[in-house]
Amino acid sequence: MTGFAPTIDEAARNAVEAMIDYLATSRDLSRQEAYQLASMAGDLKISEVVDVPNMLVAMRISKDVIGN
């Protein structure tokens, strides 16, 4: 999942929210369970900072953690 925003903090928050939404809907988890999983197993990476005025941050979780 990715998040765009004018700042890295906002972009990271957007990426985390997108991951929580994805986990909650695709894995039949509550939002709280999805948040816990994302916080323990999620990996945030700054993907792009040159696309002014937006920053891009990506969040990934290994398929080993969430299954196929």
PDB file with one MODEL, atoms N, CA, C and O in Angstrom:
MODEL        1
ATOM      1  N   MET A   1       0.840  -1.162   0.000  1.00  0.00           N
ATOM      2  CA  MET A   1       0.000   0.000   0.000  1.00  0.00           C
ATOM      3  C   MET A   1       0.896   1.239   0.000  1.00  0.00           C
ATOM      4  O   MET A   1       2.001   1.227   0.541  1.00  0.00           O
ATOM      5  N   THR A   2       0.401   2.286  -0.609  1.00  0.00           N
ATOM      6  CA  THR A   2       1.191   3.511  -0.681  1.00  0.00           C
ATOM      7  C   THR A   2       0.384   4.691  -0.157  1.00  0.00           C
ATOM      8  O   THR A   2      -0.844   4.655  -0.090  1.00  0.00           O
ATOM      9  N   GLY A   3       1.112   5.729   0.209  1.00  0.00           N
ATOM     10  CA  GLY A   3       0.490   6.971   0.645  1.00  0.00           C
ATOM     11  C   GLY A   3       1.214   8.160   0.056  1.00  0.00           C
ATOM     12  O   GLY A   3       2.440   8.244   0.119  1.00  0.00           O
ATOM     13  N   PHE A   4       0.461   9.078  -0.515  1.00  0.00           N
ATOM     14  CA  PHE A   4       0.990  10.346  -1.038  1.00  0.00           C
ATOM     15  C   PHE A   4       0.590  11.465  -0.096  1.00  0.00           C
ATOM     16  O   PHE A   4      -0.512  11.459   0.453  1.00  0.00           O
ATOM     17  N   ALA A   5       1.481  12.423   0.091  1.00  0.00           N
ATOM     18  CA  ALA A   5       1.159  13.610   0.889  1.00  0.00           C
ATOM     19  C   ALA A   5       2.301  14.618   0.747  1.00  0.00           C
ATOM     20  O   ALA A   5       3.377  14.285   0.251  1.00  0.00           O
ATOM     21  N   PRO A   6       2.053  15.844   1.185  1.00  0.00           N
ATOM     22  CA  PRO A   6       3.103  16.865   1.096  1.00  0.00           C
ATOM     23  C   PRO A   6       4.271  16.633   2.056  1.00  0.00           C
ATOM     24  O   PRO A   6       5.368  17.141   1.823  1.00  0.00           O
ATOM     25  N   THR A   7       4.049  15.874   3.132  1.00  0.00           N
ATOM     26  CA  THR A   7       5.136  15.589   4.079  1.00  0.00           C
ATOM     27  C   THR A   7       5.305  14.079   4.224  1.00  0.00           C
ATOM     28  O   THR A   7       4.383  13.310   3.955  1.00  0.00           O
ATOM     29  N   ILE A   8       6.493  13.671   4.653  1.00  0.00           N
ATOM     30  CA  ILE A   8       6.767  12.247   4.872  1.00  0.00           C
ATOM     31  C   ILE A   8       5.848  11.691   5.951  1.00  0.00           C
ATOM     32  O   ILE A   8       5.334  10.581   5.812  1.00  0.00           O
ATOM     33  N   ASP A   9       5.634  12.450   7.027  1.00  0.00           N
ATOM     34  CA  ASP A   9       4.772  11.975   8.122  1.00  0.00           C
ATOM     35  C   ASP A   9       3.359  11.690   7.636  1.00  0.00           C
ATOM     36  O   ASP A   9       2.784  10.649   7.953  1.00  0.00           O
ATOM     37  N   GLU A  10       2.807  12.605   6.876  1.00  0.00           N
ATOM     38  CA  GLU A  10       1.444  12.408   6.360  1.00  0.00           C
ATOM     39  C   GLU A  10       1.382  11.257   5.363  1.00  0.00           C
ATOM     40  O   GLU A  10       0.421  10.487   5.361  1.00  0.00           O
ATOM     41  N   ALA A  11       2.396  11.138   4.523  1.00  0.00           N
ATOM     42  CA  ALA A  11       2.431  10.050   3.553  1.00  0.00           C
ATOM     43  C   ALA A  11       2.522   8.697   4.267  1.00  0.00           C
ATOM     44  O   ALA A  11       1.867   7.737   3.863  1.00  0.00           O
ATOM     45  N   ALA A  12       3.327   8.623   5.318  1.00  0.00           N
ATOM     46  CA  ALA A  12       3.436   7.386   6.093  1.00  0.00           C
ATOM     47  C   ALA A  12       2.106   7.049   6.750  1.00  0.00           C
ATOM     48  O   ALA A  12       1.679   5.895   6.745  1.00  0.00           O
ATOM     49  N   ARG A  13       1.459   8.047   7.310  1.00  0.00           N
ATOM     50  CA  ARG A  13       0.146   7.828   7.937  1.00  0.00           C
ATOM     51  C   ARG A  13      -0.863   7.317   6.905  1.00  0.00           C
ATOM     52  O   ARG A  13      -1.644   6.411   7.196  1.00  0.00           O
ATOM     53  N   ASN A  14      -0.848   7.890   5.718  1.00  0.00           N
ATOM     54  CA  ASN A  14      -1.761   7.455   4.660  1.00  0.00           C
ATOM     55  C   ASN A  14      -1.467   6.014   4.230  1.00  0.00           C
ATOM     56  O   ASN A  14      -2.391   5.242   3.973  1.00  0.00           O
ATOM     57  N   ALA A  15      -0.190   5.656   4.151  1.00  0.00           N
ATOM     58  CA  ALA A  15       0.178   4.286   3.776  1.00  0.00           C
ATOM     59  C   ALA A  15      -0.273   3.291   4.841  1.00  0.00           C
ATOM     60  O   ALA A  15      -0.766   2.210   4.518  1.00  0.00           O
ATOM     61  N   VAL A  16      -0.106   3.655   6.098  1.00  0.00           N
ATOM     62  CA  VAL A  16      -0.544   2.771   7.193  1.00  0.00           C
ATOM     63  C   VAL A  16      -2.060   2.619   7.167  1.00  0.00           C
ATOM     64  O   VAL A  16      -2.574   1.511   7.317  1.00  0.00           O
ATOM     65  N   GLU A  17      -2.773   3.713   6.981  1.00  0.00           N
ATOM     66  CA  GLU A  17      -4.242   3.639   6.902  1.00  0.00           C
ATOM     67  C   GLU A  17      -4.691   2.750   5.752  1.00  0.00           C
ATOM     68  O   GLU A  17      -5.632   1.969   5.896  1.00  0.00           O
ATOM     69  N   ALA A  18      -4.021   2.866   4.612  1.00  0.00           N
ATOM     70  CA  ALA A  18      -4.369   2.024   3.467  1.00  0.00           C
ATOM     71  C   ALA A  18      -4.123   0.554   3.780  1.00  0.00           C
ATOM     72  O   ALA A  18      -4.919  -0.304   3.396  1.00  0.00           O
ATOM     73  N   MET A  19      -3.021   0.258   4.477  1.00  0.00           N
ATOM     74  CA  MET A  19      -2.726  -1.129   4.843  1.00  0.00           C
ATOM     75  C   MET A  19      -3.759  -1.659   5.832  1.00  0.00           C
ATOM     76  O   MET A  19      -4.197  -2.803   5.714  1.00  0.00           O
ATOM     77  N   ILE A  20      -4.146  -0.852   6.792  1.00  0.00           N
ATOM     78  CA  ILE A  20      -5.167  -1.268   7.767  1.00  0.00           C
ATOM     79  C   ILE A  20      -6.473  -1.563   7.049  1.00  0.00           C
ATOM     80  O   ILE A  20      -7.115  -2.577   7.320  1.00  0.00           O
ATOM     81  N   ASP A  21      -6.868  -0.694   6.144  1.00  0.00           N
ATOM     82  CA  ASP A  21      -8.093  -0.920   5.369  1.00  0.00           C
ATOM     83  C   ASP A  21      -8.007  -2.222   4.574  1.00  0.00           C
ATOM     84  O   ASP A  21      -8.951  -3.011   4.554  1.00  0.00           O
ATOM     85  N   TYR A  22      -6.867  -2.436   3.922  1.00  0.00           N
ATOM     86  CA  TYR A  22      -6.678  -3.648   3.133  1.00  0.00           C
ATOM     87  C   TYR A  22      -6.763  -4.902   4.005  1.00  0.00           C
ATOM     88  O   TYR A  22      -7.474  -5.850   3.671  1.00  0.00           O
ATOM     89  N   LEU A  23      -6.041  -4.900   5.113  1.00  0.00           N
ATOM     90  CA  LEU A  23      -6.040  -6.074   5.991  1.00  0.00           C
ATOM     91  C   LEU A  23      -7.417  -6.345   6.574  1.00  0.00           C
ATOM     92  O   LEU A  23      -7.847  -7.495   6.668  1.00  0.00           O
ATOM     93  N   ALA A  24      -8.095  -5.291   6.961  1.00  0.00           N
ATOM     94  CA  ALA A  24      -9.419  -5.457   7.565  1.00  0.00           C
ATOM     95  C   ALA A  24     -10.411  -6.056   6.574  1.00  0.00           C
ATOM     96  O   ALA A  24     -11.223  -6.904   6.944  1.00  0.00           O
ATOM     97  N   THR A  25     -10.350  -5.622   5.324  1.00  0.00           N
ATOM     98  CA  THR A  25     -11.331  -6.112   4.350  1.00  0.00           C
ATOM     99  C   THR A  25     -10.924  -7.438   3.718  1.00  0.00           C
ATOM    100  O   THR A  25     -11.765  -8.319   3.541  1.00  0.00           O
ATOM    101  N   SER A  26      -9.658  -7.592   3.379  1.00  0.00           N
ATOM    102  CA  SER A  26      -9.240  -8.796   2.650  1.00  0.00           C
ATOM    103  C   SER A  26      -8.951  -9.988   3.554  1.00  0.00           C
ATOM    104  O   SER A  26      -9.012 -11.132   3.103  1.00  0.00           O
ATOM    105  N   ARG A  27      -8.641  -9.741   4.805  1.00  0.00           N
ATOM    106  CA  ARG A  27      -8.287 -10.822   5.734  1.00  0.00           C
ATOM    107  C   ARG A  27      -9.313 -11.007   6.842  1.00  0.00           C
ATOM    108  O   ARG A  27      -9.088 -11.764   7.786  1.00  0.00           O
ATOM    109  N   ASP A  28     -10.442 -10.311   6.722  1.00  0.00           N
ATOM    110  CA  ASP A  28     -11.533 -10.429   7.696  1.00  0.00           C
ATOM    111  C   ASP A  28     -11.048 -10.178   9.123  1.00  0.00           C
ATOM    112  O   ASP A  28     -11.345 -10.943  10.041  1.00  0.00           O
ATOM    113  N   LEU A  29     -10.300  -9.098   9.285  1.00  0.00           N
ATOM    114  CA  LEU A  29      -9.805  -8.687  10.600  1.00  0.00           C
ATOM    115  C   LEU A  29     -10.552  -7.442  11.051  1.00  0.00           C
ATOM    116  O   LEU A  29     -11.037  -6.666  10.228  1.00  0.00           O
ATOM    117  N   SER A  30     -10.641  -7.256  12.356  1.00  0.00           N
ATOM    118  CA  SER A  30     -11.164  -5.986  12.856  1.00  0.00           C
ATOM    119  C   SER A  30     -10.110  -4.917  12.574  1.00  0.00           C
ATOM    120  O   SER A  30      -8.951  -5.242  12.321  1.00  0.00           O
ATOM    121  N   ARG A  31     -10.502  -3.659  12.617  1.00  0.00           N
ATOM    122  CA  ARG A  31      -9.524  -2.586  12.389  1.00  0.00           C
ATOM    123  C   ARG A  31      -8.436  -2.617  13.457  1.00  0.00           C
ATOM    124  O   ARG A  31      -7.276  -2.318  13.172  1.00  0.00           O
ATOM    125  N   GLN A  32      -8.800  -2.973  14.671  1.00  0.00           N
ATOM    126  CA  GLN A  32      -7.810  -3.052  15.747  1.00  0.00           C
ATOM    127  C   GLN A  32      -6.807  -4.181  15.474  1.00  0.00           C
ATOM    128  O   GLN A  32      -5.604  -4.000  15.661  1.00  0.00           O
ATOM    129  N   GLU A  33      -7.299  -5.339  15.035  1.00  0.00           N
ATOM    130  CA  GLU A  33      -6.409  -6.452  14.707  1.00  0.00           C
ATOM    131  C   GLU A  33      -5.511  -6.095  13.531  1.00  0.00           C
ATOM    132  O   GLU A  33      -4.323  -6.418  13.530  1.00  0.00           O
ATOM    133  N   ALA A  34      -6.079  -5.429  12.528  1.00  0.00           N
ATOM    134  CA  ALA A  34      -5.300  -5.010  11.366  1.00  0.00           C
ATOM    135  C   ALA A  34      -4.222  -4.005  11.773  1.00  0.00           C
ATOM    136  O   ALA A  34      -3.097  -4.066  11.277  1.00  0.00           O
ATOM    137  N   TYR A  35      -4.562  -3.090  12.666  1.00  0.00           N
ATOM    138  CA  TYR A  35      -3.592  -2.107  13.170  1.00  0.00           C
ATOM    139  C   TYR A  35      -2.460  -2.806  13.908  1.00  0.00           C
ATOM    140  O   TYR A  35      -1.290  -2.478  13.715  1.00  0.00           O
ATOM    141  N   GLN A  36      -2.812  -3.773  14.755  1.00  0.00           N
ATOM    142  CA  GLN A  36      -1.789  -4.501  15.504  1.00  0.00           C
ATOM    143  C   GLN A  36      -0.853  -5.265  14.566  1.00  0.00           C
ATOM    144  O   GLN A  36       0.364  -5.254  14.752  1.00  0.00           O
ATOM    145  N   LEU A  37      -1.424  -5.925  13.561  1.00  0.00           N
ATOM    146  CA  LEU A  37      -0.606  -6.669  12.606  1.00  0.00           C
ATOM    147  C   LEU A  37       0.307  -5.724  11.827  1.00  0.00           C
ATOM    148  O   LEU A  37       1.494  -6.000  11.647  1.00  0.00           O
ATOM    149  N   ALA A  38      -0.253  -4.619  11.371  1.00  0.00           N
ATOM    150  CA  ALA A  38       0.554  -3.652  10.618  1.00  0.00           C
ATOM    151  C   ALA A  38       1.685  -3.081  11.477  1.00  0.00           C
ATOM    152  O   ALA A  38       2.793  -2.871  10.985  1.00  0.00           O
ATOM    153  N   SER A  39       1.410  -2.834  12.742  1.00  0.00           N
ATOM    154  CA  SER A  39       2.441  -2.244  13.594  1.00  0.00           C
ATOM    155  C   SER A  39       3.544  -3.238  13.926  1.00  0.00           C
ATOM    156  O   SER A  39       4.688  -2.841  14.148  1.00  0.00           O
ATOM    157  N   MET A  40       3.213  -4.538  13.964  1.00  0.00           N
ATOM    158  CA  MET A  40       4.221  -5.547  14.293  1.00  0.00           C
ATOM    159  C   MET A  40       4.985  -6.047  13.065  1.00  0.00           C
ATOM    160  O   MET A  40       6.183  -6.316  13.145  1.00  0.00           O
ATOM    161  N   ALA A  41       4.297  -6.170  11.938  1.00  0.00           N
ATOM    162  CA  ALA A  41       4.920  -6.821  10.786  1.00  0.00           C
ATOM    163  C   ALA A  41       5.096  -5.910   9.576  1.00  0.00           C
ATOM    164  O   ALA A  41       5.706  -6.311   8.585  1.00  0.00           O
ATOM    165  N   GLY A  42       4.575  -4.704   9.644  1.00  0.00           N
ATOM    166  CA  GLY A  42       4.657  -3.797   8.508  1.00  0.00           C
ATOM    167  C   GLY A  42       6.029  -3.171   8.354  1.00  0.00           C
ATOM    168  O   GLY A  42       6.745  -2.955   9.332  1.00  0.00           O
ATOM    169  N   ASP A  43       6.378  -2.887   7.122  1.00  0.00           N
ATOM    170  CA  ASP A  43       7.658  -2.279   6.788  1.00  0.00           C
ATOM    171  C   ASP A  43       7.398  -1.033   5.959  1.00  0.00           C
ATOM    172  O   ASP A  43       6.923  -1.122   4.827  1.00  0.00           O
ATOM    173  N   LEU A  44       7.709   0.132   6.523  1.00  0.00           N
ATOM    174  CA  LEU A  44       7.529   1.400   5.810  1.00  0.00           C
ATOM    175  C   LEU A  44       8.816   1.783   5.099  1.00  0.00           C
ATOM    176  O   LEU A  44       9.905   1.682   5.664  1.00  0.00           O
ATOM    177  N   LYS A  45       8.681   2.220   3.863  1.00  0.00           N
ATOM    178  CA  LYS A  45       9.839   2.675   3.096  1.00  0.00           C
ATOM    179  C   LYS A  45       9.496   3.975   2.384  1.00  0.00           C
ATOM    180  O   LYS A  45       8.417   4.123   1.811  1.00  0.00           O
ATOM    181  N   ILE A  46      10.422   4.901   2.433  1.00  0.00           N
ATOM    182  CA  ILE A  46      10.266   6.134   1.668  1.00  0.00           C
ATOM    183  C   ILE A  46      10.571   5.779   0.213  1.00  0.00           C
ATOM    184  O   ILE A  46      11.683   5.366  -0.115  1.00  0.00           O
ATOM    185  N   SER A  47       9.578   5.943  -0.645  1.00  0.00           N
ATOM    186  CA  SER A  47       9.725   5.518  -2.033  1.00  0.00           C
ATOM    187  C   SER A  47      10.143   6.642  -2.963  1.00  0.00           C
ATOM    188  O   SER A  47      10.895   6.422  -3.913  1.00  0.00           O
ATOM    189  N   GLU A  48       9.652   7.855  -2.690  1.00  0.00           N
ATOM    190  CA  GLU A  48       9.933   8.951  -3.614  1.00  0.00           C
ATOM    191  C   GLU A  48       9.801  10.281  -2.888  1.00  0.00           C
ATOM    192  O   GLU A  48       8.799  10.541  -2.222  1.00  0.00           O
ATOM    193  N   VAL A  49      10.817  11.116  -3.023  1.00  0.00           N
ATOM    194  CA  VAL A  49      10.758  12.460  -2.446  1.00  0.00           C
ATOM    195  C   VAL A  49      10.994  13.539  -3.492  1.00  0.00           C
ATOM    196  O   VAL A  49      11.012  14.726  -3.165  1.00  0.00           O
ATOM    197  N   VAL A  50      11.173  13.147  -4.716  1.00  0.00           N
ATOM    198  CA  VAL A  50      11.494  14.117  -5.763  1.00  0.00           C
ATOM    199  C   VAL A  50      10.274  14.634  -6.516  1.00  0.00           C
ATOM    200  O   VAL A  50      10.391  15.549  -7.331  1.00  0.00           O
ATOM    201  N   ASP A  51       9.110  14.057  -6.250  1.00  0.00           N
ATOM    202  CA  ASP A  51       7.888  14.456  -6.946  1.00  0.00           C
ATOM    203  C   ASP A  51       7.210  15.603  -6.188  1.00  0.00           C
ATOM    204  O   ASP A  51       6.092  15.462  -5.690  1.00  0.00           O
ATOM    205  N   VAL A  52       7.909  16.737  -6.112  1.00  0.00           N
ATOM    206  CA  VAL A  52       7.414  17.893  -5.366  1.00  0.00           C
ATOM    207  C   VAL A  52       6.076  18.311  -5.936  1.00  0.00           C
ATOM    208  O   VAL A  52       5.967  18.410  -7.158  1.00  0.00           O
ATOM    209  N   PRO A  53       5.057  18.562  -5.147  1.00  0.00           N
ATOM    210  CA  PRO A  53       5.073  18.707  -3.692  1.00  0.00           C
ATOM    211  C   PRO A  53       4.690  17.443  -2.934  1.00  0.00           C
ATOM    212  O   PRO A  53       4.449  17.522  -1.730  1.00  0.00           O
ATOM    213  N   ASN A  54       4.624  16.306  -3.564  1.00  0.00           N
ATOM    214  CA  ASN A  54       4.183  15.099  -2.864  1.00  0.00           C
ATOM    215  C   ASN A  54       5.322  14.129  -2.580  1.00  0.00           C
ATOM    216  O   ASN A  54       6.258  13.978  -3.365  1.00  0.00           O
ATOM    217  N   MET A  55       5.205  13.477  -1.420  1.00  0.00           N
ATOM    218  CA  MET A  55       6.116  12.422  -1.026  1.00  0.00           C
ATOM    219  C   MET A  55       5.363  11.100  -1.156  1.00  0.00           C
ATOM    220  O   MET A  55       4.141  11.065  -1.004  1.00  0.00           O
ATOM    221  N   LEU A  56       6.072  10.029  -1.432  1.00  0.00           N
ATOM    222  CA  LEU A  56       5.456   8.712  -1.552  1.00  0.00           C
ATOM    223  C   LEU A  56       6.106   7.775  -0.552  1.00  0.00           C
ATOM    224  O   LEU A  56       7.327   7.625  -0.523  1.00  0.00           O
ATOM    225  N   VAL A  57       5.273   7.143   0.272  1.00  0.00           N
ATOM    226  CA  VAL A  57       5.739   6.151   1.235  1.00  0.00           C
ATOM    227  C   VAL A  57       4.967   4.864   0.973  1.00  0.00           C
ATOM    228  O   VAL A  57       3.760   4.891   0.735  1.00  0.00           O
ATOM    229  N   ALA A  58       5.672   3.736   1.018  1.00  0.00           N
ATOM    230  CA  ALA A  58       5.049   2.436   0.795  1.00  0.00           C
ATOM    231  C   ALA A  58       5.112   1.613   2.076  1.00  0.00           C
ATOM    232  O   ALA A  58       6.093   1.670   2.817  1.00  0.00           O
ATOM    233  N   MET A  59       4.056   0.851   2.326  1.00  0.00           N
ATOM    234  CA  MET A  59       4.047  -0.085   3.447  1.00  0.00           C
ATOM    235  C   MET A  59       3.832  -1.479   2.892  1.00  0.00           C
ATOM    236  O   MET A  59       2.950  -1.709   2.064  1.00  0.00           O
ATOM    237  N   ARG A  60       4.652  -2.404   3.362  1.00  0.00           N
ATOM    238  CA  ARG A  60       4.556  -3.792   2.916  1.00  0.00           C
ATOM    239  C   ARG A  60       4.497  -4.718   4.120  1.00  0.00           C
ATOM    240  O   ARG A  60       5.026  -4.421   5.191  1.00  0.00           O
ATOM    241  N   ILE A  61       3.841  -5.840   3.911  1.00  0.00           N
ATOM    242  CA  ILE A  61       3.851  -6.926   4.891  1.00  0.00           C
ATOM    243  C   ILE A  61       4.135  -8.200   4.103  1.00  0.00           C
ATOM    244  O   ILE A  61       3.522  -8.439   3.063  1.00  0.00           O
ATOM    245  N   SER A  62       5.042  -8.998   4.586  1.00  0.00           N
ATOM    246  CA  SER A  62       5.419 -10.228   3.914  1.00  0.00           C
ATOM    247  C   SER A  62       4.228 -11.165   3.751  1.00  0.00           C
ATOM    248  O   SER A  62       3.381 -11.277   4.637  1.00  0.00           O
ATOM    249  N   LYS A  63       4.178 -11.830   2.611  1.00  0.00           N
ATOM    250  CA  LYS A  63       3.127 -12.826   2.390  1.00  0.00           C
ATOM    251  C   LYS A  63       3.238 -13.980   3.373  1.00  0.00           C
ATOM    252  O   LYS A  63       2.245 -14.648   3.661  1.00  0.00           O
ATOM    253  N   ASP A  64       4.433 -14.220   3.890  1.00  0.00           N
ATOM    254  CA  ASP A  64       4.614 -15.258   4.903  1.00  0.00           C
ATOM    255  C   ASP A  64       3.817 -14.947   6.160  1.00  0.00           C
ATOM    256  O   ASP A  64       3.394 -15.854   6.876  1.00  0.00           O
ATOM    257  N   VAL A  65       3.616 -13.672   6.424  1.00  0.00           N
ATOM    258  CA  VAL A  65       2.877 -13.252   7.614  1.00  0.00           C
ATOM    259  C   VAL A  65       1.363 -13.317   7.391  1.00  0.00           C
ATOM    260  O   VAL A  65       0.618 -13.776   8.257  1.00  0.00           O
ATOM    261  N   ILE A  66       0.921 -12.855   6.224  1.00  0.00           N
ATOM    262  CA  ILE A  66      -0.527 -12.777   5.995  1.00  0.00           C
ATOM    263  C   ILE A  66      -1.072 -13.895   5.123  1.00  0.00           C
ATOM    264  O   ILE A  66      -2.286 -13.992   4.945  1.00  0.00           O
ATOM    265  N   GLY A  67      -0.208 -14.742   4.576  1.00  0.00           N
ATOM    266  CA  GLY A  67      -0.673 -15.814   3.706  1.00  0.00           C
ATOM    267  C   GLY A  67      -0.984 -15.295   2.322  1.00  0.00           C
ATOM    268  O   GLY A  67      -0.864 -14.098   2.063  1.00  0.00           O
ATOM    269  N   ASN A  68      -1.377 -16.171   1.442  1.00  0.00           N
ATOM    270  CA  ASN A  68      -1.659 -15.771   0.055  1.00  0.00           C
ATOM    271  C   ASN A  68      -3.033 -15.295  -0.072  1.00  0.00           C
ATOM    272  O   ASN A  68      -3.455 -14.915  -1.164  1.00  0.00           O
TER     273      ASN A  68
ENDMDL
END
